Tab-separated table of C-alpha atoms in Angstrom:
chain	number	residue	atom	x	y	z
A	1262	UNK	CA	31.954	89.342	-38.430
A	1263	UNK	CA	31.565	92.917	-37.214
A	1264	UNK	CA	30.743	95.744	-39.610
A	1265	UNK	CA	33.087	98.723	-39.296
A	1266	UNK	CA	32.843	102.028	-41.198
A	1267	UNK	CA	36.037	102.754	-43.089
A	1268	UNK	CA	37.388	105.432	-45.414
A	1269	UNK	CA	39.386	103.573	-48.036
A	1270	UNK	CA	42.917	104.794	-48.775
A	1271	UNK	CA	45.629	103.808	-51.257
A	1272	UNK	CA	47.355	101.940	-48.395
A	1273	UNK	CA	44.389	99.525	-48.342
A	1274	UNK	CA	45.178	98.328	-51.872
A	1275	UNK	CA	48.281	96.189	-51.420
A	1276	UNK	CA	47.087	92.863	-52.808
A	1277	UNK	CA	48.469	93.328	-56.297
A	1278	UNK	CA	45.134	92.531	-57.950
A	1279	UNK	CA	41.598	93.947	-57.556
A	1280	UNK	CA	40.254	90.500	-56.618
A	1281	UNK	CA	42.728	90.303	-53.737
A	1282	UNK	CA	41.953	93.842	-52.669
A	1283	UNK	CA	38.259	92.948	-52.465
A	1284	UNK	CA	39.082	90.027	-50.176
A	1285	UNK	CA	41.087	92.479	-48.077
A	1286	UNK	CA	38.018	94.598	-47.348
A	1287	UNK	CA	37.805	92.338	-44.307
A	1288	UNK	CA	40.663	93.007	-41.909
A	1289	UNK	CA	41.939	91.016	-38.917
A	1290	UNK	CA	40.689	87.733	-40.385
A	1291	UNK	CA	43.169	85.956	-38.087
A	1292	UNK	CA	41.689	87.390	-34.886
A	1293	UNK	CA	38.471	89.433	-34.745
A	1294	UNK	CA	37.375	90.023	-38.362
A	1295	UNK	CA	35.980	93.428	-39.241
A	1296	UNK	CA	34.065	94.001	-42.451
A	1297	UNK	CA	34.688	97.404	-44.008
A	1298	UNK	CA	31.837	97.056	-46.510
A	1299	UNK	CA	29.095	98.321	-44.227
A	1300	UNK	CA	26.833	99.334	-47.121
A	1301	UNK	CA	26.721	99.754	-50.874
A	1302	UNK	CA	28.262	103.262	-50.643
A	1303	UNK	CA	31.336	101.675	-49.041
A	1304	UNK	CA	31.557	99.234	-51.950
A	1305	UNK	CA	31.435	102.183	-54.356
A	1306	UNK	CA	34.145	103.956	-52.351
A	1307	UNK	CA	36.360	100.885	-52.512
A	1308	UNK	CA	35.699	100.423	-56.238
A	1309	UNK	CA	36.661	104.041	-56.937
A	1310	UNK	CA	39.937	103.540	-55.065
A	1311	UNK	CA	40.679	100.268	-56.882
A	1312	UNK	CA	41.130	101.922	-60.260
A	1313	UNK	CA	39.333	99.027	-61.946
A	1314	UNK	CA	36.139	100.923	-62.782
A	1315	UNK	CA	35.182	103.913	-64.892
A	1316	UNK	CA	34.020	106.927	-62.926
A	1317	UNK	CA	30.903	107.224	-65.098
A	1318	UNK	CA	29.925	103.622	-64.320
A	1319	UNK	CA	30.306	104.170	-60.588
A	1320	UNK	CA	28.248	107.343	-60.791
A	1321	UNK	CA	25.499	105.380	-62.508
A	1322	UNK	CA	25.652	102.708	-59.807
A	1323	UNK	CA	25.295	105.410	-57.167
A	1324	UNK	CA	22.089	106.588	-58.881
A	1325	UNK	CA	20.781	103.013	-59.082
A	1326	UNK	CA	21.440	102.277	-55.418
A	1327	UNK	CA	19.595	105.444	-54.383
A	1328	UNK	CA	16.641	104.476	-56.559
A	1329	UNK	CA	16.570	100.855	-55.343
A	1330	UNK	CA	18.012	100.468	-51.822
A	1331	UNK	CA	16.727	96.915	-51.425
A	1332	UNK	CA	18.297	95.807	-54.694
A	1333	UNK	CA	21.551	97.505	-53.711
A	1334	UNK	CA	21.580	95.606	-50.415
A	1335	UNK	CA	21.009	92.330	-52.273
A	1336	UNK	CA	23.799	93.113	-54.738
A	1337	UNK	CA	26.146	93.929	-51.845
A	1338	UNK	CA	25.296	90.594	-50.230
A	1339	UNK	CA	26.113	88.761	-53.480
A	1340	UNK	CA	29.413	90.615	-53.746
A	1341	UNK	CA	30.289	89.613	-50.190
A	1342	UNK	CA	29.424	85.986	-50.954
A	1343	UNK	CA	31.872	86.157	-53.836
A	1344	UNK	CA	34.476	87.763	-51.567
A	1345	UNK	CA	34.230	85.025	-48.952
A	1346	UNK	CA	34.335	82.244	-51.551
A	1347	UNK	CA	37.430	83.840	-53.041
A	1348	UNK	CA	38.980	84.102	-49.596
A	1349	UNK	CA	38.445	80.390	-49.009
A	1350	UNK	CA	39.997	79.452	-52.352
A	1351	UNK	CA	42.919	81.847	-51.958
A	1352	UNK	CA	43.699	80.753	-48.414
A	1353	UNK	CA	43.612	77.149	-49.588
A	1354	UNK	CA	45.948	77.931	-52.475
A	1355	UNK	CA	48.394	79.778	-50.238
A	1356	UNK	CA	48.336	76.869	-47.795
A	1357	UNK	CA	48.812	74.203	-50.458
A	1358	UNK	CA	45.470	72.511	-49.860
A	1359	UNK	CA	42.322	71.920	-51.869
A	1360	UNK	CA	39.552	74.516	-51.458
A	1361	UNK	CA	36.064	73.624	-50.316
A	1362	UNK	CA	33.789	72.514	-53.130
A	1363	UNK	CA	31.145	74.971	-51.961
A	1364	UNK	CA	33.564	77.877	-52.476
A	1365	UNK	CA	34.384	76.718	-55.996
A	1366	UNK	CA	30.673	76.351	-56.741
A	1367	UNK	CA	30.042	79.911	-55.544
A	1368	UNK	CA	32.786	81.286	-57.793
A	1369	UNK	CA	31.475	79.239	-60.710
A	1370	UNK	CA	27.984	80.679	-60.207
A	1371	UNK	CA	29.479	84.163	-60.111
A	1372	UNK	CA	31.380	83.386	-63.316
A	1373	UNK	CA	28.193	82.320	-65.084
A	1374	UNK	CA	26.326	85.415	-63.883
A	1375	UNK	CA	29.155	87.665	-65.072
A	1376	UNK	CA	29.324	85.886	-68.408
A	1377	UNK	CA	25.622	86.425	-69.057
A	1378	UNK	CA	26.001	90.170	-68.478
A	1379	UNK	CA	29.175	90.581	-70.534
A	1380	UNK	CA	29.522	91.633	-74.127
A	1381	UNK	CA	32.446	91.585	-76.549
A	1382	UNK	CA	33.671	94.923	-77.849
A	1383	UNK	CA	36.388	95.860	-80.294
A	1384	UNK	CA	39.148	97.992	-78.821
A	1385	UNK	CA	41.752	99.162	-81.353
A	1386	UNK	CA	41.418	95.994	-83.364
A	1387	UNK	CA	41.332	93.637	-80.389
A	1388	UNK	CA	38.367	92.010	-78.718
A	1389	UNK	CA	37.805	92.412	-75.012
A	1390	UNK	CA	35.039	91.653	-72.559
A	1391	UNK	CA	33.067	94.579	-71.197
A	1392	UNK	CA	30.533	95.024	-68.421
A	1393	UNK	CA	28.235	97.997	-67.992
A	1394	UNK	CA	25.605	99.236	-65.510
A	1395	UNK	CA	23.027	98.796	-68.251
A	1396	UNK	CA	23.662	95.044	-68.468
A	1397	UNK	CA	25.005	94.210	-64.991
A	1398	UNK	CA	23.023	96.683	-62.913
A	1399	UNK	CA	24.131	96.884	-59.298
A	1400	UNK	CA	26.136	93.639	-59.722
A	1401	UNK	CA	28.657	95.374	-61.990
A	1402	UNK	CA	31.402	95.435	-59.362
A	1403	UNK	CA	30.965	91.738	-58.574
A	1404	UNK	CA	30.964	90.855	-62.284
A	1405	UNK	CA	34.198	92.708	-62.981
A	1406	UNK	CA	35.933	91.334	-59.876
A	1407	UNK	CA	34.866	87.818	-60.844
A	1408	UNK	CA	36.685	88.250	-64.149
A	1409	UNK	CA	39.805	89.457	-62.344
A	1410	UNK	CA	39.601	86.504	-59.966
A	1411	UNK	CA	39.279	83.896	-62.709
A	1412	UNK	CA	42.257	85.383	-64.537
A	1413	UNK	CA	44.339	85.430	-61.356
A	1414	UNK	CA	43.488	81.864	-60.378
A	1415	UNK	CA	44.680	80.665	-63.805
A	1416	UNK	CA	47.797	82.864	-63.814
A	1417	UNK	CA	51.314	81.773	-62.705
A	1418	UNK	CA	51.178	84.652	-60.198
A	1419	UNK	CA	48.985	82.450	-58.025
A	1420	UNK	CA	52.129	80.490	-57.095
A	1421	UNK	CA	53.322	83.612	-55.290
A	1422	UNK	CA	50.137	84.172	-53.358
A	1423	UNK	CA	50.780	84.888	-49.690
A	1424	UNK	CA	48.758	85.498	-46.526
A	1425	UNK	CA	50.215	88.273	-44.370
A	1426	UNK	CA	52.101	87.088	-41.282
A	1427	UNK	CA	51.096	90.198	-39.377
A	1428	UNK	CA	48.919	89.905	-36.299
A	1429	UNK	CA	45.331	91.194	-36.688
A	1430	UNK	CA	45.631	91.179	-40.469
A	1431	UNK	CA	45.165	88.080	-42.640
A	1432	UNK	CA	45.321	90.020	-45.914
A	1433	UNK	CA	46.289	88.255	-49.136
A	1434	UNK	CA	48.816	89.549	-51.653
A	1435	UNK	CA	50.990	88.539	-54.590
A	1436	UNK	CA	54.638	88.391	-53.544
A	1437	UNK	CA	56.551	90.406	-56.137
A	1438	UNK	CA	59.852	90.410	-54.240
A	1439	UNK	CA	62.916	89.024	-56.021
A	1440	UNK	CA	63.569	86.292	-53.475
A	1441	UNK	CA	59.903	85.363	-53.023
A	1442	UNK	CA	60.124	85.684	-49.249
A	1443	UNK	CA	57.868	88.648	-48.554
A	1444	UNK	CA	55.986	88.008	-45.315
A	1445	UNK	CA	53.847	91.091	-44.807
A	1446	UNK	CA	51.162	92.789	-46.862
A	1447	UNK	CA	52.943	96.106	-46.271
A	1448	UNK	CA	56.288	96.694	-44.598
A	1449	UNK	CA	55.159	100.133	-43.427
A	1450	UNK	CA	52.327	98.655	-41.374
A	1451	UNK	CA	52.418	94.971	-40.492
A	1452	UNK	CA	56.166	94.665	-41.095
A	1453	UNK	CA	57.106	97.502	-38.750
A	1454	UNK	CA	54.649	96.316	-36.110
A	1455	UNK	CA	56.203	92.835	-36.209
A	1456	UNK	CA	59.702	94.301	-35.913
A	1457	UNK	CA	58.644	96.409	-32.940
A	1458	UNK	CA	57.130	93.397	-31.198
A	1459	UNK	CA	60.297	91.355	-31.735
A	1460	UNK	CA	62.407	94.200	-30.362
A	1461	UNK	CA	60.215	94.493	-27.277
A	1462	UNK	CA	60.359	90.738	-26.719
A	1463	UNK	CA	64.171	90.690	-26.983
A	1464	UNK	CA	64.333	93.611	-24.519
A	1465	UNK	CA	62.106	91.763	-22.038
A	1466	UNK	CA	64.134	88.554	-22.401
A	1467	UNK	CA	67.352	90.461	-21.683
A	1468	UNK	CA	66.048	91.917	-18.427
């Protein structure tokens, strides 16, 4: 898989869940995969765009990665391991098959790691799970995304999980359309490209 620098944009967040959007930091999985997480700063950039993390926490992670580059690289590698395990499980779910046991084991290890770093806090009379840079360190992003992933995999939304039909894509998303027949991660990109290709093919066939 080739590393490729990338400036994340709102258009890159079409999965419908932060766990899916993390999986989608690899593009063109169906052809020549390119990994947009070419370093821990890229992971921070993606996390800031995701809206799933407090700005203060990400600022603290940026300080930690500058202080400990080797530890940041190791944390990035663990986050990518989680991403690829999630991809395997999600692709299997979308295809109606059982995921590899190794992928489930990797997610279970990530779940245990996240659980050890979590703490319960009271928020307006309700309990919720919280992660912080103080407890999770540079693994904070992976810990939070693991929680999102576990919730998603147990949620009825998983029945509407799709893999984009677009060429050079392979992104995953939750189909929120009324008829449940959405084929592309984003109509403005993969959908329009597919339409253009069909038009060109019809034009060639008519000649």
